[in-house]
Short mmCIF file of C-alpha atoms and ligand atoms in Angstrom, two decimals:
data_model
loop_
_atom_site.label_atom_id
_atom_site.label_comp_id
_atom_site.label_asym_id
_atom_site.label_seq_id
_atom_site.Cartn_x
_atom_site.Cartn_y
_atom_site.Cartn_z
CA UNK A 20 0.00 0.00 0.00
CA UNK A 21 0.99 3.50 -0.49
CA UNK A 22 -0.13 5.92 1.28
CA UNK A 23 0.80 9.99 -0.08
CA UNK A 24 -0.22 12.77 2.53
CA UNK A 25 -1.86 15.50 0.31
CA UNK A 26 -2.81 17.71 3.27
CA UNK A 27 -2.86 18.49 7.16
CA UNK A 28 0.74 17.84 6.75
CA UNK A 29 3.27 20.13 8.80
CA UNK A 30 -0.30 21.78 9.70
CA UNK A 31 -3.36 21.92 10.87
CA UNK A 32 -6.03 22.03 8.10
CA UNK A 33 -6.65 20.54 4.88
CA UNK A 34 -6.80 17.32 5.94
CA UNK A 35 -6.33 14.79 2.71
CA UNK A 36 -4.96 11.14 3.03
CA UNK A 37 -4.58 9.04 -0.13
CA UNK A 38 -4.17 5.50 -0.06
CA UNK A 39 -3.22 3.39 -2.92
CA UNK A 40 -3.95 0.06 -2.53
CA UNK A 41 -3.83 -3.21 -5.20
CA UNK A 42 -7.20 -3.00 -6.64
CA UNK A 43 -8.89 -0.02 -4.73
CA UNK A 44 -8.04 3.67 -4.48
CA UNK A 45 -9.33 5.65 -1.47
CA UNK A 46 -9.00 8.87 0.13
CA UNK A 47 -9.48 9.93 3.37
CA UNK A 48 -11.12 13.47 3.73
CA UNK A 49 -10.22 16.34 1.40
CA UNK A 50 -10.43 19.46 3.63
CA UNK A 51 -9.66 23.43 3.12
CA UNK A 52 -6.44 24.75 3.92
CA UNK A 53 -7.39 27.71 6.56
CA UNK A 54 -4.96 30.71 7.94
CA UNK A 55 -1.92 31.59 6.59
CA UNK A 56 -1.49 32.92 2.66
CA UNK A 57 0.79 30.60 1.94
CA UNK A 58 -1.27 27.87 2.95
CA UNK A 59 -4.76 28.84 1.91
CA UNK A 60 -3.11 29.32 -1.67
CA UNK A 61 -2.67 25.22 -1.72
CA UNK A 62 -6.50 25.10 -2.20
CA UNK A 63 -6.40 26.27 -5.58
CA UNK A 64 -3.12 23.96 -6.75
CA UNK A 65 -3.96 20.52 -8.60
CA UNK A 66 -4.46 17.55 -6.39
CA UNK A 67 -1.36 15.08 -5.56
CA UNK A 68 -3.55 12.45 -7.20
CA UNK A 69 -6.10 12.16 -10.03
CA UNK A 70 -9.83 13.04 -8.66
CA UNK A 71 -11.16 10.60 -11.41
CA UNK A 72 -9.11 7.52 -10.25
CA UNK A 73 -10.44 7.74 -6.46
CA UNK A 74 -13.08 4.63 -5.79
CA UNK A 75 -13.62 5.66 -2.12
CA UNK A 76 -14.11 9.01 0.20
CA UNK A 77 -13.85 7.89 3.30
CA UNK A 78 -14.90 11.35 5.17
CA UNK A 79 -14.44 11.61 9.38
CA UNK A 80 -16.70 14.36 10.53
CA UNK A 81 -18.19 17.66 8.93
CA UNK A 82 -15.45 20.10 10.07
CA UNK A 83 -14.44 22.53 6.87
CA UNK A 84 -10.79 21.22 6.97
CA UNK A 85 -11.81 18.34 6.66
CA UNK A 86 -14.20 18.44 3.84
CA UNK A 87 -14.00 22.01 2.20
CA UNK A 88 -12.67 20.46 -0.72
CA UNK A 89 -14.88 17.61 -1.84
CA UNK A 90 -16.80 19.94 -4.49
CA UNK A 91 -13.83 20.67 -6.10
CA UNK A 92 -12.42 16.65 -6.04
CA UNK A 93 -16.38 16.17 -7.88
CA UNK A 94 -16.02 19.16 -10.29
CA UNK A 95 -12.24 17.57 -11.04
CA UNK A 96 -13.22 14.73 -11.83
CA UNK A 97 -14.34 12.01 -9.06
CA UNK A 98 -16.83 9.65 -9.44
CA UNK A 99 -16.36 6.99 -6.40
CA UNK A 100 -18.57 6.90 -4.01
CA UNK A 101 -18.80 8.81 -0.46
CA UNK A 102 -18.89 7.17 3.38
CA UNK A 103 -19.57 8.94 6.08
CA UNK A 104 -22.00 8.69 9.35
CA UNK A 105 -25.36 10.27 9.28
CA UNK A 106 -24.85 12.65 11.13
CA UNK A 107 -21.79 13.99 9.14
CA UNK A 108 -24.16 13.82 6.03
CA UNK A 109 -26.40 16.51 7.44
CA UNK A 110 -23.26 17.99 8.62
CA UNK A 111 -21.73 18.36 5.12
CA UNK A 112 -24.87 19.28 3.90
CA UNK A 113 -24.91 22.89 5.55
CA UNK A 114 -21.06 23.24 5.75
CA UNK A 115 -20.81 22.94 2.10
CA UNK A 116 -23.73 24.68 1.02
CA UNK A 117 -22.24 27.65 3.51
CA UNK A 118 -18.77 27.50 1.88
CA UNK A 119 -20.07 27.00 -1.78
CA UNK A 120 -21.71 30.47 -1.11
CA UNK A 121 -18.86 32.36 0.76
CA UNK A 122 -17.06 30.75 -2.59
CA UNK A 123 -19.95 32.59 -4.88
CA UNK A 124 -19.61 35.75 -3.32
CA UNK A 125 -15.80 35.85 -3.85
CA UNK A 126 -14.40 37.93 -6.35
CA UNK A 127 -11.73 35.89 -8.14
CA UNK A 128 -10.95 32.08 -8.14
CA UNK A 129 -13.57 30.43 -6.60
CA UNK A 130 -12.96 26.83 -5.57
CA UNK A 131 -16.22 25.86 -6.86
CA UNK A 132 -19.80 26.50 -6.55
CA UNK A 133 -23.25 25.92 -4.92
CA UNK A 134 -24.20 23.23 -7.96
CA UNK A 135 -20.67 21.42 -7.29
CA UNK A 136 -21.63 21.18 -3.38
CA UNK A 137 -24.85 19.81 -4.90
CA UNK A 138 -23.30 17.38 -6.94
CA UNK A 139 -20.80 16.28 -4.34
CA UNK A 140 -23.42 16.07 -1.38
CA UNK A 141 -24.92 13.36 -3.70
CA UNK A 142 -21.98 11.43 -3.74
CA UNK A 143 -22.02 10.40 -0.10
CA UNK A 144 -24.67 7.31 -0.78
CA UNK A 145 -23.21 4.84 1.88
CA UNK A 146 -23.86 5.84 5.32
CA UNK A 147 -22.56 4.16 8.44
CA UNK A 148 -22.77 3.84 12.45
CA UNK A 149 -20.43 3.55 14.67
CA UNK A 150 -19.10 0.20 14.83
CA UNK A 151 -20.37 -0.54 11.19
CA UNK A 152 -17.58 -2.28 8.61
CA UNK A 153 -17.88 -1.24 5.27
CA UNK A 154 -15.93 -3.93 2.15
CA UNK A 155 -14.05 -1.14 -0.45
CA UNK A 156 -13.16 -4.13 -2.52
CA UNK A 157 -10.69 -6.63 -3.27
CA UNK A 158 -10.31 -7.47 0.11
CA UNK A 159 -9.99 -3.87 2.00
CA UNK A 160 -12.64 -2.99 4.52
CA UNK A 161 -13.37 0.38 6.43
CA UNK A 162 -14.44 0.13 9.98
CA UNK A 163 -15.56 3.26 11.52
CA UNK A 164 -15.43 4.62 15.16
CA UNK A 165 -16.48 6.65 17.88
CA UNK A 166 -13.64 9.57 17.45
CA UNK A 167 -15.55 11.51 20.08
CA UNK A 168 -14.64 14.93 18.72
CA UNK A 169 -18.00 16.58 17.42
CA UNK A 170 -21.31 15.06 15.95
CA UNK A 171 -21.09 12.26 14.07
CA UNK A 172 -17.03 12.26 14.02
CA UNK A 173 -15.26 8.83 13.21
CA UNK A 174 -11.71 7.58 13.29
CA UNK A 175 -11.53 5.05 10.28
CA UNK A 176 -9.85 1.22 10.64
CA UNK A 177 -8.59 -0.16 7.15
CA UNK A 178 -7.86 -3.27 6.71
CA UNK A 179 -6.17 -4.67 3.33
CA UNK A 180 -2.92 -6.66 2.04
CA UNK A 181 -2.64 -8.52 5.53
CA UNK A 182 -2.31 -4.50 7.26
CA UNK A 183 -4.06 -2.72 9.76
CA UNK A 184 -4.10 0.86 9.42
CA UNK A 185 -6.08 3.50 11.71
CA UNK A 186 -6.69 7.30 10.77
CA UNK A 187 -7.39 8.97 13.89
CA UNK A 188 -9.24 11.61 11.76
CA UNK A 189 -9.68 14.31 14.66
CA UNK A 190 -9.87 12.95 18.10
CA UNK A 191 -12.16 14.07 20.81
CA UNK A 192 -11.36 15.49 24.09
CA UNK A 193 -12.78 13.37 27.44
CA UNK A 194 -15.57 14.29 29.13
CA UNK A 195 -17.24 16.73 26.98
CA UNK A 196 -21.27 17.38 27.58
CA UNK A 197 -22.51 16.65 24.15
CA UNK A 198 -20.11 13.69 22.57
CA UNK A 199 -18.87 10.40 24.02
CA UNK A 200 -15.34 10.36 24.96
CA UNK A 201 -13.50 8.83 22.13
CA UNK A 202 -13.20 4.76 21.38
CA UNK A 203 -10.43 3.23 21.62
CA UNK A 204 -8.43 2.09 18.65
CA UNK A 205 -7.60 -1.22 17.76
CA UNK A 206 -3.80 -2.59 17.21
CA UNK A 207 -2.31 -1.19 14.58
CA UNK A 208 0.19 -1.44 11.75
CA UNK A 209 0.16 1.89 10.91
CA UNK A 210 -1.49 5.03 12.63
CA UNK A 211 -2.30 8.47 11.15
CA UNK A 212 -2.67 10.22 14.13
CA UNK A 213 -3.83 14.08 14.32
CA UNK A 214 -1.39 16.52 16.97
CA UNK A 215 -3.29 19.67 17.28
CA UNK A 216 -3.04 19.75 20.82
CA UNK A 217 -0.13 17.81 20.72
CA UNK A 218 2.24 19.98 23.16
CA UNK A 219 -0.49 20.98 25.49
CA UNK A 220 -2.62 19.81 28.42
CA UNK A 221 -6.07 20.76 28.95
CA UNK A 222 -7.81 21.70 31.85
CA UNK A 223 -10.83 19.61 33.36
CA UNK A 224 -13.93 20.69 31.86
CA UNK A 225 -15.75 21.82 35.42
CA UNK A 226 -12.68 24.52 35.75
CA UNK A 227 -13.48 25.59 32.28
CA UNK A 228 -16.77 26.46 33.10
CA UNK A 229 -15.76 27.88 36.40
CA UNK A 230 -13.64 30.54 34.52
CA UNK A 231 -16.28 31.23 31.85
CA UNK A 232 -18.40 31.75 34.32
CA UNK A 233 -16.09 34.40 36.41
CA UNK A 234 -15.64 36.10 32.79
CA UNK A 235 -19.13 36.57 32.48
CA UNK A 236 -20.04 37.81 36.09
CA UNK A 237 -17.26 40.22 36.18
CA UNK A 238 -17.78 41.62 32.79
CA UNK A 239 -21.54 41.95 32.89
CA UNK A 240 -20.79 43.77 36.31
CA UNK A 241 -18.48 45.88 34.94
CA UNK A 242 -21.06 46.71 31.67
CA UNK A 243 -18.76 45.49 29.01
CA UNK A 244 -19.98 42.76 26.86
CA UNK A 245 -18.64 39.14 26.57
CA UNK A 246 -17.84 38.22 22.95
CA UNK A 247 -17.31 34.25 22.09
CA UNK A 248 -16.05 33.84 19.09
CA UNK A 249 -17.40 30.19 18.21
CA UNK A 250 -17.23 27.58 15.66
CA UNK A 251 -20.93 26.03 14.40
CA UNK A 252 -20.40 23.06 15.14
CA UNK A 253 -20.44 21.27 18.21
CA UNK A 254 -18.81 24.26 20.35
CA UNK A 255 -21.73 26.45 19.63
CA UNK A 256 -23.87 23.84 21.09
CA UNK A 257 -21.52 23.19 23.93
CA UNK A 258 -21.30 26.63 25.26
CA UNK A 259 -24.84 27.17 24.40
CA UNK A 260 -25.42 23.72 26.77
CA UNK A 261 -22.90 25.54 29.43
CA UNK A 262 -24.67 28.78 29.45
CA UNK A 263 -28.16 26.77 29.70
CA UNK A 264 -26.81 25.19 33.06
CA UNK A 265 -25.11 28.74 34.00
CA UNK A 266 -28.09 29.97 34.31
CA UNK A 267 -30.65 27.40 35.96
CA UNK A 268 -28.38 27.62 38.54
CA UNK A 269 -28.55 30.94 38.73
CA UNK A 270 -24.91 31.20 38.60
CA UNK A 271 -24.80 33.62 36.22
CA UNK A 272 -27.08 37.14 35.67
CA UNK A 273 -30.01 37.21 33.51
CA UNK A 274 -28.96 38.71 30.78
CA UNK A 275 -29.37 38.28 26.51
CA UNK A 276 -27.51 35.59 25.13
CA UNK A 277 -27.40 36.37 21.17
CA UNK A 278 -26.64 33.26 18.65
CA UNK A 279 -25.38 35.63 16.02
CA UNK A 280 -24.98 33.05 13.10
CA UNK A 281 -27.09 31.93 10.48
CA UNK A 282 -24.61 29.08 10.11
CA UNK A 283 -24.47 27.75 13.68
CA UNK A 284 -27.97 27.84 13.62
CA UNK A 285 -28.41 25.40 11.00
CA UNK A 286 -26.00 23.66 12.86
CA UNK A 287 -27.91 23.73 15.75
CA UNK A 288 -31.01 22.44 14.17
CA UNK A 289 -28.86 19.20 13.30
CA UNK A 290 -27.86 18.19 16.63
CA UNK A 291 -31.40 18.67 17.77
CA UNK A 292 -32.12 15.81 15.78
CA UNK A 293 -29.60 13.65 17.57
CA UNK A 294 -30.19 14.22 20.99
CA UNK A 295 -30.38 10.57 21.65
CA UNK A 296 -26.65 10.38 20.89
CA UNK A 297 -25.57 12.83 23.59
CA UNK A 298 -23.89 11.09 26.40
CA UNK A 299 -25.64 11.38 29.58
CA UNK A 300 -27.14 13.86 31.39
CA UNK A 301 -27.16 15.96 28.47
CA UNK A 302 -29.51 13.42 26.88
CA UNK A 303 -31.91 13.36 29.69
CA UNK A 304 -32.03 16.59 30.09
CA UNK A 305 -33.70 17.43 26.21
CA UNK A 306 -35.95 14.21 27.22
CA UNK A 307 -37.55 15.91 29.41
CA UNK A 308 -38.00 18.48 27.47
CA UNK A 309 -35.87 21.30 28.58
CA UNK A 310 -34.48 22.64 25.70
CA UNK A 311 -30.70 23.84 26.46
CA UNK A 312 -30.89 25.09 22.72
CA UNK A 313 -33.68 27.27 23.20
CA UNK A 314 -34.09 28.61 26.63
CA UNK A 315 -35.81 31.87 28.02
CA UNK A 316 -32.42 34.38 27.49
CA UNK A 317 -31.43 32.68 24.09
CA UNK A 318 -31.80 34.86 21.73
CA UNK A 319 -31.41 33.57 17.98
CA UNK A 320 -30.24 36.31 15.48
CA UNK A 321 -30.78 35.24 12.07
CA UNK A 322 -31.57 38.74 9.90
CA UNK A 323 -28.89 41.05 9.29
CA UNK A 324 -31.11 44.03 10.90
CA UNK A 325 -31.40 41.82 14.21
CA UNK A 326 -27.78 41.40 13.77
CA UNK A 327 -27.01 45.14 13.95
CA UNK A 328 -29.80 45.89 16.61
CA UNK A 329 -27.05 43.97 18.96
CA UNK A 330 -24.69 47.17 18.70
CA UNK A 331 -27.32 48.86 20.52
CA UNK A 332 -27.22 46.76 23.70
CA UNK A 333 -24.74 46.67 26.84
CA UNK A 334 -24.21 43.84 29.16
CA UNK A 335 -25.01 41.15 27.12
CA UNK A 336 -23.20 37.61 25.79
CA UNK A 337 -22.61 37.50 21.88
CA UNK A 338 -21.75 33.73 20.45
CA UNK A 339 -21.07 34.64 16.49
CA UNK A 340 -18.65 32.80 13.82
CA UNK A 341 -16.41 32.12 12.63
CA UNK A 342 -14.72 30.45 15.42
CA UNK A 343 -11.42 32.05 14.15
CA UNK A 344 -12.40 35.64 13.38
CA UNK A 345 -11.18 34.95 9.85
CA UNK A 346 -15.08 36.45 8.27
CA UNK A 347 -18.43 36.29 9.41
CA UNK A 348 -20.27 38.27 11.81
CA UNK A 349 -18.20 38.45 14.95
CA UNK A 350 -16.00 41.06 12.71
CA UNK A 351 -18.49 43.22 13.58
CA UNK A 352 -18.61 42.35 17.38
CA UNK A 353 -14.87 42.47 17.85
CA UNK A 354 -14.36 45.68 16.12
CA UNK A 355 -17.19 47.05 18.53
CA UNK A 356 -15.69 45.57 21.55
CA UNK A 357 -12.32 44.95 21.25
CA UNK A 358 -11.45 48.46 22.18
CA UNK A 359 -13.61 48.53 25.16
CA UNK A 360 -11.61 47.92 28.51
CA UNK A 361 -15.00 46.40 29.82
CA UNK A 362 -15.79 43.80 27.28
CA UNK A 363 -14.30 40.40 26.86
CA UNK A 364 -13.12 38.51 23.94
CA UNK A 365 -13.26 34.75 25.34
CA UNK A 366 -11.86 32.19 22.87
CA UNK A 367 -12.83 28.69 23.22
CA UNK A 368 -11.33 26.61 20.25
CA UNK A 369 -8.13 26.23 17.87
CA UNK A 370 -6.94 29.51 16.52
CA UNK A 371 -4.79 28.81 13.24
CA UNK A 372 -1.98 30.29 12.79
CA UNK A 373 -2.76 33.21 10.43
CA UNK A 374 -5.79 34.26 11.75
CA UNK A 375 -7.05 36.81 13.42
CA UNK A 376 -8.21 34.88 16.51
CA UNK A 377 -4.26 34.18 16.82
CA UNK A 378 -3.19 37.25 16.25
CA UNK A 379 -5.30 38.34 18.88
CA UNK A 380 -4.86 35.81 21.35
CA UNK A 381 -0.97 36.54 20.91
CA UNK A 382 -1.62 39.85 22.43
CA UNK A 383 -1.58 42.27 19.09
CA UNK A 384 -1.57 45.40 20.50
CA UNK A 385 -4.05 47.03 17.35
CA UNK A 386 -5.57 44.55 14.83
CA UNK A 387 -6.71 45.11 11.23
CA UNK A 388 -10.66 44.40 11.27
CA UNK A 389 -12.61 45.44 7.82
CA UNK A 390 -10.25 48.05 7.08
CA UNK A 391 -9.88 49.75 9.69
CA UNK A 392 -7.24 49.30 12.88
CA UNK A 393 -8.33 48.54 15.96
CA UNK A 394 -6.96 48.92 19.78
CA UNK A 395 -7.30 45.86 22.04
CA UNK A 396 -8.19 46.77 25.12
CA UNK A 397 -11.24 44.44 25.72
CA UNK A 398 -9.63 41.61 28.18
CA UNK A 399 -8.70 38.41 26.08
CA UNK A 400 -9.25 34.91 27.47
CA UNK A 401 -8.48 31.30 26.38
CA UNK A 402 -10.70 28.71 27.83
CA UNK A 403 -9.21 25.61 26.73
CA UNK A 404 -11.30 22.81 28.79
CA UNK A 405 -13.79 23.54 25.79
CA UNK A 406 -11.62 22.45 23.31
CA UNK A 407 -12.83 19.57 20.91
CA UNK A 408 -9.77 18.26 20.99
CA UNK A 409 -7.96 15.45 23.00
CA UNK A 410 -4.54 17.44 24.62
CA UNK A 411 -0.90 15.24 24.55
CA UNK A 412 -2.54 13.21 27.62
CA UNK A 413 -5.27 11.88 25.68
CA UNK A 414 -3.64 11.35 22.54
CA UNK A 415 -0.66 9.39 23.84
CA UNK A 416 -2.83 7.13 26.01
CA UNK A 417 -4.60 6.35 22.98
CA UNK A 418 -2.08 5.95 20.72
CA UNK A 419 -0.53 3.62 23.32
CA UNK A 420 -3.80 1.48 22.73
CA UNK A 421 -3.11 1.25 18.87
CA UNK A 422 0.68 0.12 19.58
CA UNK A 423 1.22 0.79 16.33
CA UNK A 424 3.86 -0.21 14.23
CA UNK A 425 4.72 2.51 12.41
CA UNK A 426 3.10 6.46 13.36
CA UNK A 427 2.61 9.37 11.16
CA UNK A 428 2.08 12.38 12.85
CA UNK A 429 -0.46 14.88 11.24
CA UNK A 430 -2.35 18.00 11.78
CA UNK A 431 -0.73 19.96 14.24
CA UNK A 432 1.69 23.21 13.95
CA UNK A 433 5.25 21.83 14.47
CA UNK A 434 5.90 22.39 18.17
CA UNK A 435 2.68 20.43 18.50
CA UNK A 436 4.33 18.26 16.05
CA UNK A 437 7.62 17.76 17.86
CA UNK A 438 6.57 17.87 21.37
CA UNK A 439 3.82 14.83 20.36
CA UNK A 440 6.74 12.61 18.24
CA UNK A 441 8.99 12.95 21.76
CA UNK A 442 6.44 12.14 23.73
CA UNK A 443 5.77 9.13 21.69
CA UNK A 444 9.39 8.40 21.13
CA UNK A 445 9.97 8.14 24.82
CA UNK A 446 7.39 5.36 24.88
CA UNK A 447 9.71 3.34 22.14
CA UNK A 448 7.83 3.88 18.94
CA UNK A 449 9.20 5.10 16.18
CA UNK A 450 7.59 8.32 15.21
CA UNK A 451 7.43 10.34 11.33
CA UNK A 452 6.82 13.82 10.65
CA UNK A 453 4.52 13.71 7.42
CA UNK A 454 5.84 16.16 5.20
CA UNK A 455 2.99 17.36 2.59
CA UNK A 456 2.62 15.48 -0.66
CA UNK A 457 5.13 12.84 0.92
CA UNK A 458 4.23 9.38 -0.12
CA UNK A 459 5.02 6.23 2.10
CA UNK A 460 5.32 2.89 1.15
CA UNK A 461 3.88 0.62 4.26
ZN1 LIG B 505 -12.44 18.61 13.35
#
């Protein structure tokens, strides 16, 4: 088999995994490069492989980088057919849609557009659960897991040629509210395994919420406003789930909590047709009806005109994408708030290097926000127990579990990179640095 790593190598997006076997071709994901120039530009090059000779997308979970570029792989050419988890099929359906319009709207070189996310959402016709092993061909089999990072998310067994390989796709952090914590994997000849969080350690989830919780009181005290930059999927709902708690505890003030995106909504909508999937007590909770996603101080904001109205309030909790401040409508928020001593900017996921979020969290004194410079003032806050990804703890344990004969490290920055390979390297096992469009014989 030969495997050729045509993204999410050396970094953390475009995830893309192609692996030649005898008789069957597959790829794993085919995700958007996000953040810097340099990377994004890698969208528009031609693939490391030929779209039209690809039997099999094998596709993890509905994230952007992970999927952003499946229109173009159909418009090039591809005519295999898609796997994926239900779930992630709804997923796809309003994460594609979404970026096939952004694409529309842009002015030059569009990847591809709303009719190609058509055509390619047709393309996913074999849907799995958790557990479920699908036959590729000629002997190779998929099995897919519970990766435990968002909705639907899988981590993919192949099996072919006498080998055992396992892409970890992304893996889930433990103990989150509204996923189970990730399976574990089975032995393994080879692992793909993702380092995003690969140098750090996160925090338990309860002390998370503790210091969102602080953030909030003291801000809304002070009459600034807390801005949380959020991603649609699965953090939206998190946070929204925190915030429901928050506050029938009366641990936090009443106050207006504005969803500010059209996008997360949608999202939204999905996982409130999966409830049954949450881990418990979220899933008892929406049994008995409470709705965490809809509660009396949610406040969904889907016009542009109820957007704006939000300028005109004080005090109040703004949750509006994209999760890394790189478009959408928490431009608007940040350049409102960000030079306001009062307000807070809380981050609760990845920011890319690149971004905006970054350059932000890095402590940019002024920032660039649609064309104008702004001050930061606003007080800045990481709260990584939120993160939907598992930290070096959780990634070596289950690694350890795969014992795998050969490891390819993958998305993650290169101190995530390098501090993950040590870490493994200590534990005996011999540990690669993909490089992108390296190919690997295993
Ligand atoms: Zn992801």
């Amino acid at each position: 088999m030969r495997l050729t790593f045509a993204g999410a190598a050396g970094t953390v997006t475009g995830s893309c995994f192609f692996l030649e076997t005898k008789g069957t071709k597959i790829l794993v994901d085919c995700g958007m490069f996000q953040g810097l120039p340099e990377l994004e530009v890698r969208n528009t090059e031609p693939f490391s492989f030929d779209p039209a000779q690809v039997d099999w997308l094998i596709l993890t979970h509905g994230h952007l980088d992970h999927l952003g570029l499946v229109p173009r792989l159909v418009r090039e050419g591809f005519q295999g057919r898609g796997i994926c988890t239900v779930p992630t099929r709804d997923i796809a359906q309003v994460m594609l849609m979404d970026a096939a319009r952004i694409q529309e709207e842009e002015e030059e070189g569009a990847l591809y557009t709303v009719e190609d996310a058509l055509d390619s959402l047709d393309r996913f016709s074999v849907l799995v659960e958790y557990g479920e092993e699908v036959e590729l061909g000629r002997g190779i089999t998929a099995k897919f897991h519970d990766a435990g990072h968002i909705l639907g998310a899988t981590f993919v067994e192949i099996k072919g040629e006498g080998k055992t390989l396992v892409f970890s796709g992304d893996l889930g952090n433990r103990g989150k509210p509204l996923v189970e914590d990730p399976v574990y994997p089975p032995k393994a000849d080879a692992l793909i395994l993702e380092s995003t969080y690969g140098d750090r350690f996160h925090p338990p989830l309860a002390d998370s919420v503790e210091e969102l919780r602080r953030v909030i009181v003291e801000t809304l005290r002070n009459g600034g406003n807390v801005v949380i930059p959020s991603f649609a999927l699965e953090r939206t709902q998190e946070v929204l789930y925190i915030l429901f708690w928050l506050w029938k505890e009366r641990k936090i003030p009443r106050t207006k909590i504005f969803l500010d995106s059209p996008l997360a909504t949608q999202a939204t909508k999905i996982f409130e047709r999966y409830t049954e999937r949450f881990p418990e007590p979220a899933r008892k909770i929406f049994r008995k009806k409470e709705d965490p996603f809809d509660f009396e101080l949610l406040e969904y904001t889907l016009s542009k005109a109820a957007s704006k109205k939000i300028a005109e309030e004080d005090g109040v909790i703004i949750i509006a994408g994209s999760g890394m401040c790189t478009g959408g409508r928490v431009l608007y928020h940040l350049r409102a708030n960000l030079p306001r001593p009062e307000s807070s900017i809380v981050f609760v996921g990845y920011q890319a290097e690149g971004t905006l979020g970054r350059a932000i969290l890095d402590g940019a004194p002024e920032v660039e926000i649609l064309g104008s410079l702004v001050p930061v003032r606003a007080g800045i806050w990481r709260i990584e127990g939120l993160s939907a990804h598992a930290d070096q703890e959780v990634l070596v344990d289950w690694a350890l579990h795969a014992d795998p004969g050969q490891t390819f490290l993958v998305h993650g920055e290169p101190r995530a990179l390098g501090a993950l390979a040590a870490r493994l390297a200590d534990h005996g096992y011999s540990v690669h640095i993909a490089a992108w469009r390296e190919t690997v014989e295993l």
